[in-house]
Amino acid sequence: MVKVYTIASGKGGTGKTTVAVNLGTMLAQLGKETYLMDADIGMANVGLLLGLHDAPVTLHEILAGKGNINDAIYDGPAGLKVIPSGISLQGFQQADPDKIRDVMTELVKRCEFLLIDAPAGISKDGVVPLAVADEVILVVNPELSSIVDALKTKILTEVVGGHVLGSIINRIDQDKTDIITRKMEKVLGVKVLGIIPEDPNIRRSSSAKTPIVIKFPMSPASKAIRRIASDLVGVAYKEEKTAEVKEGFIDRFSKALFKKRSEK
C-alpha cells in the first residue's frame, strides 16, 4: 500500500527540506520505491540540495500544462526519484497548485512512499499538500516561534481534512531531549516521531549537494533519520557497522593530514 507523507513546517528555516531529502533517501536505502516531490513552487529548494537546480523540466512545467510528468522525474541518491520545482519567477506564476492532486494521482501508481515537501507558511499553494497526503509530518525547531507556527499548521491541516501523524524535532541539543519531547507532545498534541540533533555535517553535506545519510552515514543526524525511516517502514533500526569503521578511518586520516600541514 502506498503511503503519502507531506513534510511541513509553520515557518521557514526549520530544516524541513533537508529532512525531507534525507528521509526520502533513507527510505530508498531501506529498499522502498520512494519519490520526493518539491511542492514549494515559490521557494523551491529540493533541486538546489541535490544539484538539480538546472533541470530542464520541473513541476512548474507540469502544473502549467506544458510537460509530461515522466520528463520531470530525476534519479536521486540511493535510487530516490525526485520531482523538483523550478526556481524561475515566471514558472511560479504560470504553475497551478491545484493540479498537484493530478500529479500525485499519477505518482502513487509508481511507488511505495511519496514524500511531498510543502511550502512553509500558510498560503494557497501550501494548503493543497496538507489536504492530499495520507498524513502530515511536522518539522519543528525547539523554539517558541517554530512551535507556534507548527501548531497553526496542525490546525490548518485538520481544517482542510488532513491528519498530522506527528512531529520531528530538528536541530536540538541532545542534553535536553526528554524535556523538550514531553513539552512538544503536550503543546502540539501529537507524537514526536524522532529527534534530529544539531550536526555540523548537515552544512557540509548540503555544500556537497549530497544527503547527510550518504555523505556522513554514521553522523548523529544520519542515525536519527535512519531511526525515523525504519519506524515508518516498520523495521527494526540497525546501525551500519561497516560504515562506522570506514568513516572513522577517514576522520583519522584527515586529522593526521591537517596536523602535519599545521606543523610546517
Short mmCIF file of C-alpha atoms in Angstrom, two decimals:
data_model
loop_
_atom_site.label_atom_id
_atom_site.label_comp_id
_atom_site.label_asym_id
_atom_site.label_seq_id
_atom_site.Cartn_x
_atom_site.Cartn_y
_atom_site.Cartn_z
CA MET A 1 0.00 0.00 0.00
CA VAL A 2 1.35 3.42 -0.97
CA LYS A 3 1.89 5.93 1.81
CA VAL A 4 1.89 9.66 1.07
CA TYR A 5 3.52 11.93 3.63
CA THR A 6 3.63 15.70 3.42
CA ILE A 7 6.61 17.18 5.24
CA ALA A 8 5.53 20.57 6.57
CA SER A 9 6.51 23.32 8.97
CA GLY A 10 4.85 26.53 10.01
CA LYS A 11 7.88 28.73 9.35
CA GLY A 12 10.88 28.72 7.08
CA GLY A 13 14.35 27.83 8.27
CA THR A 14 13.43 24.75 10.30
CA GLY A 15 15.42 22.42 8.04
CA LYS A 16 12.23 20.92 6.60
CA THR A 17 13.56 20.37 3.09
CA THR A 18 16.79 18.87 4.39
CA VAL A 19 14.75 16.44 6.49
CA ALA A 20 12.56 15.57 3.50
CA VAL A 21 15.56 14.91 1.23
CA ASN A 22 17.35 12.76 3.78
CA LEU A 23 14.26 10.89 4.91
CA GLY A 24 13.42 10.08 1.29
CA THR A 25 16.98 8.95 0.61
CA MET A 26 16.96 6.72 3.68
CA LEU A 27 13.62 5.14 2.73
CA ALA A 28 15.15 4.36 -0.67
CA GLN A 29 18.21 2.88 1.05
CA LEU A 30 15.89 0.64 3.03
CA GLY A 31 14.70 -0.82 -0.27
CA LYS A 32 11.47 1.13 -0.69
CA GLU A 33 10.47 2.66 -4.02
CA THR A 34 10.39 6.29 -2.90
CA TYR A 35 9.51 9.50 -4.71
CA LEU A 36 10.12 13.02 -3.40
CA MET A 37 8.12 15.91 -4.88
CA ASP A 38 9.01 19.53 -4.19
CA ALA A 39 5.62 21.20 -3.83
CA ASP A 40 7.16 24.50 -2.75
CA ILE A 41 6.64 26.03 -6.17
CA GLY A 42 7.53 29.51 -4.94
CA MET A 43 10.73 28.87 -2.99
CA ALA A 44 11.95 25.52 -4.34
CA ASN A 45 14.95 24.04 -2.55
CA VAL A 46 14.94 20.28 -3.16
CA GLY A 47 16.65 20.74 -6.53
CA LEU A 48 19.26 23.03 -5.01
CA LEU A 49 20.15 20.47 -2.33
CA LEU A 50 20.52 17.69 -4.89
CA GLY A 51 22.19 19.59 -7.73
CA LEU A 52 19.04 19.62 -9.87
CA HIS A 53 18.61 23.40 -9.97
CA ASP A 54 19.04 23.48 -13.76
CA ALA A 55 16.65 20.59 -14.52
CA PRO A 56 15.08 21.29 -17.94
CA VAL A 57 11.58 20.13 -16.93
CA THR A 58 10.27 20.65 -13.41
CA LEU A 59 6.99 20.59 -11.51
CA HIS A 60 6.46 24.17 -12.73
CA GLU A 61 6.04 22.96 -16.31
CA ILE A 62 3.77 20.08 -15.27
CA LEU A 63 1.49 22.36 -13.22
CA ALA A 64 1.38 24.81 -16.14
CA GLY A 65 0.28 22.03 -18.51
CA LYS A 66 3.48 22.32 -20.56
CA GLY A 67 5.12 18.96 -19.95
CA ASN A 68 4.78 15.27 -19.19
CA ILE A 69 5.32 14.03 -15.65
CA ASN A 70 7.77 11.41 -16.94
CA ASP A 71 10.12 14.20 -18.06
CA ALA A 72 10.12 15.81 -14.60
CA ILE A 73 11.26 12.70 -12.68
CA TYR A 74 15.00 12.56 -12.00
CA ASP A 75 17.25 9.95 -10.42
CA GLY A 76 18.41 10.92 -6.96
CA PRO A 77 20.75 9.28 -4.44
CA ALA A 78 20.24 5.63 -3.41
CA GLY A 79 17.53 5.16 -6.04
CA LEU A 80 15.33 8.01 -4.80
CA LYS A 81 13.17 9.53 -7.55
CA VAL A 82 12.93 13.32 -7.43
CA ILE A 83 10.40 15.74 -8.91
CA PRO A 84 11.93 19.19 -8.35
CA SER A 85 10.22 22.53 -8.71
CA GLY A 86 11.78 25.26 -10.81
CA ILE A 87 13.42 28.40 -9.48
CA SER A 88 12.17 30.92 -12.04
CA LEU A 89 9.58 33.53 -11.10
CA GLN A 90 7.84 33.10 -14.46
CA GLY A 91 7.45 29.38 -13.89
CA PHE A 92 5.96 30.04 -10.46
CA GLN A 93 3.44 32.48 -11.89
CA GLN A 94 2.27 30.00 -14.52
CA ALA A 95 2.02 26.98 -12.19
CA ASP A 96 -1.42 25.97 -10.90
CA PRO A 97 -1.06 24.41 -7.41
CA ASP A 98 -4.50 22.78 -7.68
CA LYS A 99 -3.02 20.40 -10.27
CA ILE A 100 -0.78 18.86 -7.62
CA ARG A 101 -3.61 16.43 -6.94
CA ASP A 102 -3.40 15.17 -10.52
CA VAL A 103 0.37 14.80 -10.32
CA MET A 104 0.12 12.91 -7.05
CA THR A 105 -2.52 10.57 -8.51
CA GLU A 106 -0.05 9.63 -11.24
CA LEU A 107 2.93 9.24 -8.91
CA VAL A 108 1.25 6.96 -6.37
CA LYS A 109 0.87 4.35 -9.11
CA ARG A 110 4.66 4.01 -9.23
CA CYS A 111 5.94 3.99 -5.66
CA GLU A 112 5.63 2.72 -2.11
CA PHE A 113 6.36 6.05 -0.46
CA LEU A 114 5.65 9.53 -1.79
CA LEU A 115 7.08 12.42 0.20
CA ILE A 116 5.81 15.92 -0.53
CA ASP A 117 7.96 18.84 0.57
CA ALA A 118 5.37 21.50 1.37
CA PRO A 119 5.86 25.27 1.33
CA ALA A 120 6.45 26.98 4.65
CA GLY A 121 3.72 29.25 5.95
CA ILE A 122 0.02 29.38 5.17
CA SER A 123 -0.90 30.04 1.55
CA LYS A 124 -2.99 28.55 -1.26
CA ASP A 125 -0.12 26.51 -2.66
CA GLY A 126 0.66 25.34 0.88
CA VAL A 127 -2.85 24.11 1.68
CA VAL A 128 -3.09 21.54 -1.13
CA PRO A 129 -0.16 19.36 0.07
CA LEU A 130 -1.69 19.29 3.56
CA ALA A 131 -5.00 18.08 2.22
CA VAL A 132 -3.88 15.47 -0.32
CA ALA A 133 -1.46 13.48 1.86
CA ASP A 134 -2.37 10.43 3.88
CA GLU A 135 -0.57 12.02 6.81
CA VAL A 136 1.41 15.18 7.57
CA ILE A 137 4.72 15.22 9.41
CA LEU A 138 5.67 18.49 11.08
CA VAL A 139 9.32 19.56 11.28
CA VAL A 140 9.79 21.78 14.31
CA ASN A 141 12.69 23.56 15.96
CA PRO A 142 12.79 23.79 19.78
CA GLU A 143 11.97 27.49 19.83
CA LEU A 144 8.73 29.32 20.53
CA SER A 145 8.12 30.84 17.07
CA SER A 146 8.62 27.48 15.35
CA ILE A 147 6.35 25.67 17.80
CA VAL A 148 3.57 28.26 17.48
CA ASP A 149 3.70 28.17 13.68
CA ALA A 150 3.73 24.35 13.70
CA LEU A 151 0.60 24.41 15.85
CA LYS A 152 -1.07 26.71 13.30
CA THR A 153 -0.11 24.29 10.53
CA LYS A 154 -1.57 21.38 12.50
CA ILE A 155 -4.85 23.23 12.97
CA LEU A 156 -4.96 24.17 9.27
CA THR A 157 -4.29 20.56 8.29
CA GLU A 158 -7.25 19.40 10.36
CA VAL A 159 -9.48 22.17 8.94
CA VAL A 160 -8.82 21.02 5.35
CA GLY A 161 -9.47 17.39 6.25
CA GLY A 162 -5.88 16.20 6.68
CA HIS A 163 -4.23 14.33 9.53
CA VAL A 164 -0.97 15.02 11.34
CA LEU A 165 0.95 11.83 12.08
CA GLY A 166 3.45 13.53 14.39
CA SER A 167 6.42 15.84 14.58
CA ILE A 168 10.16 15.65 14.07
CA ILE A 169 12.17 17.94 16.33
CA ASN A 170 15.12 19.22 14.34
CA ARG A 171 18.35 20.92 15.47
CA ILE A 172 18.06 20.02 19.12
CA ASP A 173 20.58 19.97 21.96
CA GLN A 174 20.98 16.28 22.83
CA ASP A 175 21.15 17.04 26.55
CA LYS A 176 17.55 18.26 26.64
CA THR A 177 15.73 15.68 24.50
CA ASP A 178 13.44 14.19 27.14
CA ILE A 179 12.19 17.52 28.48
CA ILE A 180 11.64 19.03 25.02
CA THR A 181 9.90 15.87 23.76
CA ARG A 182 7.37 15.96 26.59
CA LYS A 183 6.73 19.68 26.13
CA MET A 184 6.38 19.34 22.36
CA GLU A 185 3.88 16.49 22.61
CA LYS A 186 1.86 18.44 25.15
CA VAL A 187 1.76 21.66 23.13
CA LEU A 188 1.20 20.17 19.67
CA GLY A 189 -0.93 17.26 20.80
CA VAL A 190 0.86 14.80 18.50
CA LYS A 191 3.57 12.18 18.98
CA VAL A 192 7.23 13.08 18.48
CA LEU A 193 8.38 10.71 15.75
CA GLY A 194 12.05 11.46 16.20
CA ILE A 195 14.68 13.92 17.28
CA ILE A 196 17.45 15.11 14.97
CA PRO A 197 20.36 16.69 16.84
CA GLU A 198 22.32 19.73 15.77
CA ASP A 199 25.03 18.36 13.48
CA PRO A 200 27.74 20.34 11.65
CA ASN A 201 27.84 17.63 8.99
CA ILE A 202 24.45 18.84 7.76
CA ARG A 203 26.02 22.00 6.38
CA ARG A 204 28.97 20.09 4.92
CA SER A 205 26.72 17.62 3.11
CA SER A 206 24.49 20.43 1.81
CA SER A 207 27.54 22.17 0.35
CA ALA A 208 28.44 18.91 -1.39
CA LYS A 209 24.84 18.59 -2.67
CA THR A 210 24.71 15.15 -1.09
CA PRO A 211 22.31 13.98 1.64
CA ILE A 212 23.98 13.58 5.01
CA VAL A 213 22.78 9.96 5.20
CA ILE A 214 25.03 9.30 2.17
CA LYS A 215 27.92 11.67 2.89
CA PHE A 216 28.22 11.05 6.64
CA PRO A 217 26.18 7.89 7.35
CA MET A 218 27.39 7.50 10.93
CA SER A 219 26.88 11.11 12.00
CA PRO A 220 24.35 11.76 14.79
CA ALA A 221 21.80 13.29 12.40
CA SER A 222 22.08 10.36 9.97
CA LYS A 223 21.45 7.85 12.75
CA ALA A 224 18.41 9.81 13.89
CA ILE A 225 16.97 9.93 10.37
CA ARG A 226 17.57 6.19 9.94
CA ARG A 227 15.59 5.53 13.13
CA ILE A 228 12.67 7.62 11.85
CA ALA A 229 12.70 5.95 8.42
CA SER A 230 12.90 2.49 10.00
CA ASP A 231 9.82 3.27 12.09
CA LEU A 232 7.90 4.46 9.02
CA VAL A 233 8.81 1.27 7.16
CA GLY A 234 8.10 -0.89 10.19
CA VAL A 235 11.52 -2.50 10.58
CA ALA A 236 13.96 -2.58 13.48
CA TYR A 237 16.63 0.11 13.49
CA LYS A 238 20.09 -1.22 12.60
CA GLU A 239 23.39 0.64 12.66
CA GLU A 240 25.81 0.25 9.76
CA LYS A 241 28.95 -1.02 11.50
CA THR A 242 30.98 -1.16 8.28
CA ALA A 243 30.25 2.48 7.52
CA GLU A 244 31.36 3.42 11.01
CA VAL A 245 34.78 1.82 10.56
CA LYS A 246 35.25 3.43 7.16
CA GLU A 247 34.23 6.85 8.40
CA GLY A 248 36.49 6.51 11.40
CA PHE A 249 39.48 5.83 9.17
CA ILE A 250 38.70 8.85 7.00
CA ASP A 251 38.36 11.05 10.07
CA ARG A 252 41.69 9.85 11.48
CA PHE A 253 43.43 10.32 8.13
CA SER A 254 42.05 13.85 7.74
CA LYS A 255 43.12 14.82 11.25
CA ALA A 256 46.62 13.43 10.73
CA LEU A 257 46.95 15.26 7.40
CA PHE A 258 45.73 18.51 8.89
CA LYS A 259 48.12 18.15 11.81
CA LYS A 260 51.12 17.60 9.51
CA ARG A 261 50.24 20.68 7.46
CA SER A 262 49.82 22.85 10.54
CA GLU A 263 53.24 21.80 11.83
CA LYS A 264 55.02 23.04 8.68
#
